[in-house]
Tab-separated table of C-alpha atoms in Angstrom:
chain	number	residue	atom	x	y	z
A	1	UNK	CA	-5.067	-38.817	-12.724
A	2	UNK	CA	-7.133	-41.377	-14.652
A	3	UNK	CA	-8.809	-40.271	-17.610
A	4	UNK	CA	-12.603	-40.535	-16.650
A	5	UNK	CA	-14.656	-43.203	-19.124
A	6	UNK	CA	-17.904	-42.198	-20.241
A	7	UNK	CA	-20.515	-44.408	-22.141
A	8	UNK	CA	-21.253	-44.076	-26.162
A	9	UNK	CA	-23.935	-42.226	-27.446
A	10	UNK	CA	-26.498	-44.025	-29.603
A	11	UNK	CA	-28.509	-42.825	-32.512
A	12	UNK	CA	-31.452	-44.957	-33.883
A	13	UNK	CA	-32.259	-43.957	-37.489
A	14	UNK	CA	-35.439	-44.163	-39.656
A	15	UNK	CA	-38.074	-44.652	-37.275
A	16	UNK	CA	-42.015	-44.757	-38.042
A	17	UNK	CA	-43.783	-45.675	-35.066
A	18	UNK	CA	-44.960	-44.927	-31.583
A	19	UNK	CA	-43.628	-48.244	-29.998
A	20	UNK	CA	-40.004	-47.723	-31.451
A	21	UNK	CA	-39.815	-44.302	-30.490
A	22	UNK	CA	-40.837	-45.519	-26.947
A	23	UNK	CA	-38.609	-48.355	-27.055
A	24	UNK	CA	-35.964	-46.093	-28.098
A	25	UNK	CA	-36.831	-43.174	-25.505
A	26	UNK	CA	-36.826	-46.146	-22.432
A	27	UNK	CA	-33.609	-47.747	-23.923
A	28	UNK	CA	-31.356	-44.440	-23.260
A	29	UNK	CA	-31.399	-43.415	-27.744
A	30	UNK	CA	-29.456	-39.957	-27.702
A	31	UNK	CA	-30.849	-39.460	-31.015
A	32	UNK	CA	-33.794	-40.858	-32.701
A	33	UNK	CA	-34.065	-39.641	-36.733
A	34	UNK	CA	-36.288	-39.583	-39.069
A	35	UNK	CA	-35.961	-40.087	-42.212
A	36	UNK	CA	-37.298	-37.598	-45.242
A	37	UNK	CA	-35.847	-39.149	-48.243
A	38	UNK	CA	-38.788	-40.321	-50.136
A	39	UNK	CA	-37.133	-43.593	-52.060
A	40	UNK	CA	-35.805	-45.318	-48.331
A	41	UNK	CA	-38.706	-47.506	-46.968
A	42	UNK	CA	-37.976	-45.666	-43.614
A	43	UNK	CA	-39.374	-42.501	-45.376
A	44	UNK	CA	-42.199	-40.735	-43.167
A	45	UNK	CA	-43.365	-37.167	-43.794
A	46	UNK	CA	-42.960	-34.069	-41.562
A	47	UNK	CA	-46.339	-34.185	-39.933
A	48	UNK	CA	-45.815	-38.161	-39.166
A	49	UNK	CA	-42.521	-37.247	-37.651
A	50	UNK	CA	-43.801	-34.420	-35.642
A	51	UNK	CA	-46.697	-36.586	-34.255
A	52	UNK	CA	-43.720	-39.246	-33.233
A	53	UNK	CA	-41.487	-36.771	-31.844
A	54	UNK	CA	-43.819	-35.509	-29.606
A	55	UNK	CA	-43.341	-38.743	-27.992
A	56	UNK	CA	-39.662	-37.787	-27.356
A	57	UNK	CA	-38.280	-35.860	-24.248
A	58	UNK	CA	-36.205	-32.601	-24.909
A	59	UNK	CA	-33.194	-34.534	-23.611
A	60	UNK	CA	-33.161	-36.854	-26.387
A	61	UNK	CA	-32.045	-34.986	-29.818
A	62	UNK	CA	-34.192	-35.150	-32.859
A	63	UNK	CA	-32.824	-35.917	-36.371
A	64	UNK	CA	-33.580	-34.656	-39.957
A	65	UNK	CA	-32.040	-36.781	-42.452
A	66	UNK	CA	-32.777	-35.438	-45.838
A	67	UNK	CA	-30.269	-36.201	-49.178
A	68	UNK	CA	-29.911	-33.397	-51.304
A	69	UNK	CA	-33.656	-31.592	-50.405
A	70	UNK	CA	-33.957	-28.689	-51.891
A	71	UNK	CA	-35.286	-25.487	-49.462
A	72	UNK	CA	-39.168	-25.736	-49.962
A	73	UNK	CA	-38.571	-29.413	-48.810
A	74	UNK	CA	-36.398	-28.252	-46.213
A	75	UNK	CA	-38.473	-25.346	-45.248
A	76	UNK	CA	-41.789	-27.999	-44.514
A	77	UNK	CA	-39.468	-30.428	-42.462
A	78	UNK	CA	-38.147	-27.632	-39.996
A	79	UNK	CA	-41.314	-25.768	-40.002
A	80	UNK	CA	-43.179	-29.432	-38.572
A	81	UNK	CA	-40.412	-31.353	-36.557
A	82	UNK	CA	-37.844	-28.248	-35.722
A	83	UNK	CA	-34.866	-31.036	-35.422
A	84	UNK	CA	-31.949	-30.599	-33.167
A	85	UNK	CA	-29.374	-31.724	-36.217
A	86	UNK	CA	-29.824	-31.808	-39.512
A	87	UNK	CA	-28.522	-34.353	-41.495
A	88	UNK	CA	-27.480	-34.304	-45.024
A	89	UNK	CA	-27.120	-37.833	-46.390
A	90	UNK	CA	-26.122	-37.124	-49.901
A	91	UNK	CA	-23.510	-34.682	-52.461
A	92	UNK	CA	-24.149	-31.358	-50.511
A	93	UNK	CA	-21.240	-28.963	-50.850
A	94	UNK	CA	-19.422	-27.061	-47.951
A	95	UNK	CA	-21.084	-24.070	-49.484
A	96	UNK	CA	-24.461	-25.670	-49.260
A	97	UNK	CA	-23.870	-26.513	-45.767
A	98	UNK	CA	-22.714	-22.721	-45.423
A	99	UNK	CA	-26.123	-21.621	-47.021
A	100	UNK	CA	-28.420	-24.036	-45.081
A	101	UNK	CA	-26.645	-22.890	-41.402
A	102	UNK	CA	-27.378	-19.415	-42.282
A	103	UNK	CA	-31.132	-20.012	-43.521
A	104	UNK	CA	-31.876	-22.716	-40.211
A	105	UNK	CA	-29.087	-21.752	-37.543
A	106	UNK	CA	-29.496	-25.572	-36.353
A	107	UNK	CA	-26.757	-28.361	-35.673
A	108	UNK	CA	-25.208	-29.540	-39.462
A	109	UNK	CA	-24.627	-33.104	-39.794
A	110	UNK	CA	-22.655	-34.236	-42.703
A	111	UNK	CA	-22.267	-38.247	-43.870
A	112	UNK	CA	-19.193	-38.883	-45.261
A	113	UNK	CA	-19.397	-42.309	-47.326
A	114	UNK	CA	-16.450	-44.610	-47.021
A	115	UNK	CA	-15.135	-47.285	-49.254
A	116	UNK	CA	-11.329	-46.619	-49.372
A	117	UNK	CA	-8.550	-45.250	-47.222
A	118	UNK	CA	-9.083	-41.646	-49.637
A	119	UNK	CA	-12.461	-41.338	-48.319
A	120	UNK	CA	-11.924	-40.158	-44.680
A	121	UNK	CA	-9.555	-37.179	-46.182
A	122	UNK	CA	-12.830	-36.165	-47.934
A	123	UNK	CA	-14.327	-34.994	-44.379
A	124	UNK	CA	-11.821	-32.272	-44.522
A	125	UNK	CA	-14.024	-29.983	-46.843
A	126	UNK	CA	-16.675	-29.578	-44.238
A	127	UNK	CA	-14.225	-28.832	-41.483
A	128	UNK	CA	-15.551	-25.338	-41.563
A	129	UNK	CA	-19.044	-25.808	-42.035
A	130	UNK	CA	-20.468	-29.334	-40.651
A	131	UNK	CA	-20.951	-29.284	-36.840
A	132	UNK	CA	-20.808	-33.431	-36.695
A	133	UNK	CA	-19.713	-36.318	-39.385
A	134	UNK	CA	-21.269	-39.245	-39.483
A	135	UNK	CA	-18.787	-42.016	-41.403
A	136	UNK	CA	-20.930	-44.037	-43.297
A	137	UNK	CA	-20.143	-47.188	-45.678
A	138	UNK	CA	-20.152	-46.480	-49.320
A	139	UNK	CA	-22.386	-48.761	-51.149
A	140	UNK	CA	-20.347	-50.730	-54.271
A	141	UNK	CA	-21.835	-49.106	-57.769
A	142	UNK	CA	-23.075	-52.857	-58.574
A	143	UNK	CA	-25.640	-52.984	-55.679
A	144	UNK	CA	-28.854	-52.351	-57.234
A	145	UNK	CA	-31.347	-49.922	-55.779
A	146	UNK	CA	-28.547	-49.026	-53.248
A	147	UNK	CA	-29.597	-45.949	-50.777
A	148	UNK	CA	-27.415	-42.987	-49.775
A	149	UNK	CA	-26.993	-45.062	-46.071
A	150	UNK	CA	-28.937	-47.876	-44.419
A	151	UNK	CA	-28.017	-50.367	-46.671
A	152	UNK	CA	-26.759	-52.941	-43.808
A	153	UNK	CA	-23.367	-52.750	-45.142
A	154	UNK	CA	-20.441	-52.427	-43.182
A	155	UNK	CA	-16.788	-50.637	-44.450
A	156	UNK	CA	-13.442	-51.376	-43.044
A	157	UNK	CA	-13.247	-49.626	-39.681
A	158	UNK	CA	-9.337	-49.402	-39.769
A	159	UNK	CA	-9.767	-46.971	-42.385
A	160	UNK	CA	-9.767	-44.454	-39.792
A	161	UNK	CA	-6.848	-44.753	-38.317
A	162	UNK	CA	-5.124	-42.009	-37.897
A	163	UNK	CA	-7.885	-40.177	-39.935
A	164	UNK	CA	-10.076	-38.920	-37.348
A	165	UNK	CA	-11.465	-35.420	-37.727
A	166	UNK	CA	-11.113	-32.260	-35.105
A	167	UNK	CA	-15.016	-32.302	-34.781
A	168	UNK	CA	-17.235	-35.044	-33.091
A	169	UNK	CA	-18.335	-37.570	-35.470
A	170	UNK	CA	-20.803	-40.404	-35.292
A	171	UNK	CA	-19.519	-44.470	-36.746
A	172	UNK	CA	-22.507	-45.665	-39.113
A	173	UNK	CA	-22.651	-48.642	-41.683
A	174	UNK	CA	-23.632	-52.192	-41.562
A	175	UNK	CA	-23.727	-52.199	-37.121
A	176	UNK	CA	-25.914	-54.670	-34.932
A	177	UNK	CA	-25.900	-55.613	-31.834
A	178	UNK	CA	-23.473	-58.567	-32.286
A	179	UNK	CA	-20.606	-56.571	-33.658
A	180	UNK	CA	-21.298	-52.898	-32.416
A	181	UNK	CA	-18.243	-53.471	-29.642
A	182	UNK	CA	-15.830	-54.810	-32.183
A	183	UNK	CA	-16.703	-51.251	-33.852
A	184	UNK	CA	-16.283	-48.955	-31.189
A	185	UNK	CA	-13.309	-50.524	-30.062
A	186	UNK	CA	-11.356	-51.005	-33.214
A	187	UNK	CA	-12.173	-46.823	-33.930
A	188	UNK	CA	-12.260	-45.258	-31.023
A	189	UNK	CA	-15.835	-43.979	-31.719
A	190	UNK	CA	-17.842	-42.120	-29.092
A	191	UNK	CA	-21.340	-42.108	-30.909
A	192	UNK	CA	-22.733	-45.080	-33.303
A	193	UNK	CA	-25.616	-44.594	-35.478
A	194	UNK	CA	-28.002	-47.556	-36.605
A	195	UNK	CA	-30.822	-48.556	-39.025
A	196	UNK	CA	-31.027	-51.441	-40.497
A	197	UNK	CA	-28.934	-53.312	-37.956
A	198	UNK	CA	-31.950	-52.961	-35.516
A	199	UNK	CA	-35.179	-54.547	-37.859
A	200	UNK	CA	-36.609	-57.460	-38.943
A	201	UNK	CA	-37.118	-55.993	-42.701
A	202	UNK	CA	-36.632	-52.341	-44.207
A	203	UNK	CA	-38.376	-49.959	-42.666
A	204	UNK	CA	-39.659	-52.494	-39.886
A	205	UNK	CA	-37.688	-51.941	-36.497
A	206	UNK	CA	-37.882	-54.431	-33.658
A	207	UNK	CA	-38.535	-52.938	-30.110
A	208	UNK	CA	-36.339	-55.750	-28.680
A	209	UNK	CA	-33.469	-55.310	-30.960
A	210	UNK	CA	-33.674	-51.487	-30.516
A	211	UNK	CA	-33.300	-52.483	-26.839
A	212	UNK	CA	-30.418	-54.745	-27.051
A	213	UNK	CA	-28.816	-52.549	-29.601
A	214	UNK	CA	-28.463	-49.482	-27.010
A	215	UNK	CA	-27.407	-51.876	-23.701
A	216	UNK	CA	-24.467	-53.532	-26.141
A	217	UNK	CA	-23.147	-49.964	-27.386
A	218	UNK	CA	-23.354	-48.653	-23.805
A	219	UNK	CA	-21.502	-51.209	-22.092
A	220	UNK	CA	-18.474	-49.853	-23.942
A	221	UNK	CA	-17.086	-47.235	-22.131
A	222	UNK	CA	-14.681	-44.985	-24.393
């Protein structure tokens, strides 16, 4: 018996207004997040984000994406967008992750940042406690005003071969709509996240490429 395809789920990161959410939402987004950290230009606060995910149907999953918030911060983003998955962009331990499932009892996502074939390993220590990894590209220490993800850069997919983890993880770093095939093909990846791959500047994300972004990961059947 054939093994029966199925299409790749798409998250669209970091965004701030009605018309991309809508855009998103008509597209066939799986995800949409929002982003809490307060340096990214694709920061919005929890009310904003509440008042944008009220846009959203249950069936597509809302996103926290905070780096390294501690619980007050944490406590005002639940308590005003009550995400599906949280995501924690930055050096959280497995024992943070531990502490925050206990204290929220929602979906852990954890981002792994990858430069090097040593990185992937690294995903290991949140076996036990992350409920999804999202592989991420590493920014190089000379990039100036670098951010914990959403930089537009992209890391060398065939690090993870043979690496892949026993829980569902998401491909992130550097994708558009002109190479997101390559990527899902060359790792085998059944959800792709995107940020910056899908505006015209930080922070600003275009309807159309939101659009074309979801149709080209969709069209790959994994």
């Amino acid at each position: 018996m054939s093994r029966q395809s199925k299409s790749v789920q798409v998250k669209i990161c970091g965004l701030l207004t009605p018309e991309t959410v809508k855009a998103a939402v008509e597209a066939g987004a799986d995800y949409i997040g929002f982003n809490f950290y307060p340096r990214s230009p694709r920061y919005v606060t929890p009310q904003k984000a509440a008042e944008l995910a009220a846009l959203m149907p249950a069936s597509v999953l809302k996103v926290a994406l905070a780096v390294d918030a501690d619980d007050a911060t944490l406590d005002a983003i639940m308590a005003a967008l009550d995400p599906d998955i949280l995501q924690l962009h930055g050096d959280e331990t497995s024992q943070r992750l531990v502490e925050l499932k206990s204290r929220y009892g929602v979906t852990l996502m954890k981002a792994i940042p990858i430069a090097g074939p040593e990185d992937p390993i690294k995903s290991e220590i949140y076996r036990d406690s992350a409920d999804l990894l999202l592989f991420d590209a590493k920014p190089p220490k000379s990039m100036k005003n670098a951010l914990p993800g959403g930089n537009g850069l992209a890391f060398d997919w065939s690090l993870l071969a043979g690496q892949k983890p026993e829980i569902p993880w998401m491909l992130s770093g550097g994708l558009t709509v002109d190479n997101v095939r390559e990527a899902i093909e060359a790792t085998g990846a059944e959800a792709v996240d995107v940020s910056s791959g899908v505006e015209d500047a930080p922070g600003r994300k275009n309807p159309e490429l939101i659009r074309k972004f979801i149709q080209a990961a969709k069209a790959v059947d994994v």
